[in-house]
Coordinates of C-alpha atoms and ligand atoms in Angstrom, one line a residue:
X1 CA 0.0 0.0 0.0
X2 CA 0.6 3.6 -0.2
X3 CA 0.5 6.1 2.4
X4 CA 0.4 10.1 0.6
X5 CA 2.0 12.6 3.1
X6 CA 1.3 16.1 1.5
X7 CA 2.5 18.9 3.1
X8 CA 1.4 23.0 2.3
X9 CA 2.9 26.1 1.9
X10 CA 6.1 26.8 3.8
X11 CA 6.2 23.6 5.3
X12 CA 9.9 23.5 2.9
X13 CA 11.1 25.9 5.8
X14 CA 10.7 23.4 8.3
X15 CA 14.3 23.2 10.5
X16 CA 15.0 26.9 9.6
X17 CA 11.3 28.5 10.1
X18 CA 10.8 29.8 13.6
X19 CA 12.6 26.8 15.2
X20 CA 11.4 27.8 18.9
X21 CA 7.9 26.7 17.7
X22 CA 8.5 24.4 14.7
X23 CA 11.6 22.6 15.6
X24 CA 14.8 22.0 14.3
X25 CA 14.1 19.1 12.3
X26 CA 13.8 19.8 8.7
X27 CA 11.2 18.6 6.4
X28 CA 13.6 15.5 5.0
X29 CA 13.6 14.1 8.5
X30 CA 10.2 14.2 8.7
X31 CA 10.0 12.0 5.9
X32 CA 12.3 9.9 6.6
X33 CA 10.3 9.1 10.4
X34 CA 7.0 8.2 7.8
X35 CA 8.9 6.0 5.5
X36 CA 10.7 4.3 8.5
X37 CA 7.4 3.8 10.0
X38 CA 5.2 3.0 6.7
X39 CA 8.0 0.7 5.9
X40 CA 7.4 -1.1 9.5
X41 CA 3.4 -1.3 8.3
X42 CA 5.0 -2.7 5.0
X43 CA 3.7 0.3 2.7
X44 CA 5.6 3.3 1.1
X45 CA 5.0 6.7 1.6
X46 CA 4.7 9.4 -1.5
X47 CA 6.0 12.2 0.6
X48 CA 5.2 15.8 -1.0
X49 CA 5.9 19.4 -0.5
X50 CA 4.0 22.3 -2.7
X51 CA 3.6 25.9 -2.2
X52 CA 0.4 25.6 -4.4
X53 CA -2.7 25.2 -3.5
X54 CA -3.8 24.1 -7.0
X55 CA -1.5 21.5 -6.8
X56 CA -2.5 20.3 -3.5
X57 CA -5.9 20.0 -4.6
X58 CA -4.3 17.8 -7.8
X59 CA -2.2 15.5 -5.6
X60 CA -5.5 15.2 -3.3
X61 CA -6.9 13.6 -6.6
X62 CA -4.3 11.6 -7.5
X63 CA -4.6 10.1 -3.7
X64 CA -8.3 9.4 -4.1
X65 CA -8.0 7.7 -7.5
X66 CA -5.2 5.6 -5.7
X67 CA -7.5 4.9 -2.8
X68 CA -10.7 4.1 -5.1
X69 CA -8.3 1.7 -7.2
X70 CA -7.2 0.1 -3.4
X71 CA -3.8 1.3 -3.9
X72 CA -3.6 3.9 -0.8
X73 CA -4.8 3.9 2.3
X74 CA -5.0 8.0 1.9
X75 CA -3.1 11.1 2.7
X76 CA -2.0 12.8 6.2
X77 CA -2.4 16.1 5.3
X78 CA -0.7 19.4 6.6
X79 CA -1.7 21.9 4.5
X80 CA -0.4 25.1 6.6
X81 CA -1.9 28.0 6.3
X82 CA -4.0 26.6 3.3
X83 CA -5.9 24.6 6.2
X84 CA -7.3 28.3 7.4
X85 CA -8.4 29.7 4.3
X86 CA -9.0 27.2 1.5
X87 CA -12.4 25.9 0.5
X88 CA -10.9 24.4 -2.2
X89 CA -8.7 21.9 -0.3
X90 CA -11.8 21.1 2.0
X91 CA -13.4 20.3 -1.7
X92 CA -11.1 18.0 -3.1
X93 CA -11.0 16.2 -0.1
X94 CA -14.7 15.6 -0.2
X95 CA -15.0 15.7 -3.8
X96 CA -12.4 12.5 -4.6
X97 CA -13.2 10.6 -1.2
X98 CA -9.8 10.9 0.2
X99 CA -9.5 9.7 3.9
X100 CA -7.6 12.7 5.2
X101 CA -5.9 13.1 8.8
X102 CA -5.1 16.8 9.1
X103 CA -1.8 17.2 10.7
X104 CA -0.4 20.5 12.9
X105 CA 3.1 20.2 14.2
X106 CA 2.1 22.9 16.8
X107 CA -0.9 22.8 18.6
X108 CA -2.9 25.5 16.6
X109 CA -5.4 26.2 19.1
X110 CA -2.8 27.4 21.6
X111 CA -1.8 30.2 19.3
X112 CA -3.7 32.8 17.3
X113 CA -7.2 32.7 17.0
X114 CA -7.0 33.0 13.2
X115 CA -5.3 29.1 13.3
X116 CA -8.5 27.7 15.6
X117 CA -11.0 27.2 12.1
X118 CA -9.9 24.6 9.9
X119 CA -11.7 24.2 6.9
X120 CA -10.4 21.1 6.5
X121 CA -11.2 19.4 9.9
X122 CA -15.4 18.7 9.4
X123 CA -14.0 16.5 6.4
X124 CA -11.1 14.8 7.7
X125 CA -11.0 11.2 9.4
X126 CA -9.5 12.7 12.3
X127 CA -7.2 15.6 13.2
X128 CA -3.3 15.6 15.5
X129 CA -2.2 18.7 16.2
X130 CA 0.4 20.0 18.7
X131 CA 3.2 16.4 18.8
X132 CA 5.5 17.7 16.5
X133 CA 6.4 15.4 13.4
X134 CA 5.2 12.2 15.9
X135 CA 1.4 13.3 14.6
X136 CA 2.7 12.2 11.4
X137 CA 3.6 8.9 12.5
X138 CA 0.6 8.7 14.4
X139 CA -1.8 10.0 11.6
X140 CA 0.2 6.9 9.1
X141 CA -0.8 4.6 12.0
X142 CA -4.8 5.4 11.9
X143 CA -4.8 5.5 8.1
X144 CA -3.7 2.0 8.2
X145 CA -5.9 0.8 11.1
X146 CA -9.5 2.4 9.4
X147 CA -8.2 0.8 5.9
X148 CA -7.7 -2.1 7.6
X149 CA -10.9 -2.1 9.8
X150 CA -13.1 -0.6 7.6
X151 CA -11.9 -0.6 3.9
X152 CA -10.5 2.5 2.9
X153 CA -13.3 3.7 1.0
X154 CA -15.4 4.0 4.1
X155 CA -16.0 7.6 5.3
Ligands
LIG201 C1 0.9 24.4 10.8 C2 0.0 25.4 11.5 C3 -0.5 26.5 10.6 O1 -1.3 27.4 11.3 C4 0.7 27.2 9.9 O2 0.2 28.2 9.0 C5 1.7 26.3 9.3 C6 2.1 25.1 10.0 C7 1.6 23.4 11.8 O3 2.0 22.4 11.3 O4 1.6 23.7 13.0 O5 2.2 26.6 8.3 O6 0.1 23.7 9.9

């Protein structure tokens, strides 16, 4: 199986990028935690990074055609500040059946108020916010288990 990992807009900064709340670990180490732990769950991660919110919504997709043609279990998604604002994330997510867990490495609810609303959260499987890149390896964990419990097109 695949597990998608997309990450949003400035997520590319990650190790550099205010480290007192973001970390020092960058972005590759991230990935290299989900593909050690997919790998352990005997899938592969297709680890991405855009800017775009077009192509977000494209590789959201691309993940529900995988997950329709039982090829992915679906995406952890942390789309950054995209999770605040865009409507068309929320859409794609809904509109090609992709079970989403939406991911904050921070715990967004602690900090400005403008980072409480996710658009995203009323469609996603479940949410982890505030553990650092560990709600990444935790969000690869549930995707697996509701795939495996359910059948991964079950909402
Ligand atoms: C974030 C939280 C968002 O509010 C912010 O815009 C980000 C990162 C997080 O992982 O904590 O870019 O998604």
């Amino acid at each position: 199986m695949i597990v998608h990992v997309l990450n949003g807009p400035n997520l590319n900064l990650l190790g550099q990028r205010e480290p007192g709340l973001y970390g020092r670990e960058g972005l590759e180490e991230v990935a290299a935690r989900c593909r050690s732990l997919a790998a352990s769950l005997g899938s592969e991660v297709d680890f991405r990074q855009s800017n775009h919110e077009g192509e977000l919504v494209t590789w959201l997709h691309e993940c529900g055609a995988d997950v329709a043609s039982g090829r992915s279990v679906g995406a952890v998604l942390n789309a950054g500040a995209y999770t605040h604002t865009s409507v068309a994330l929320r859409d794609a997510i809904v509109g090609a059946s992709v079970p989403v867990v939406e991911v904050h490495l921070t715990n967004v609810h602690a900090r400005e108020e403008f980072r409480h609303h996710s658009h995203l959260s009323p469609v996603a499987r479940g949410v982890v916010v505030g553990l650092g890149a560990t709600g990444y390896e935790l969000a690869i964990r549930a995707l697996h288990d509701l795939a495996r419990d359910h059948g991964p097109l079950e909402e």
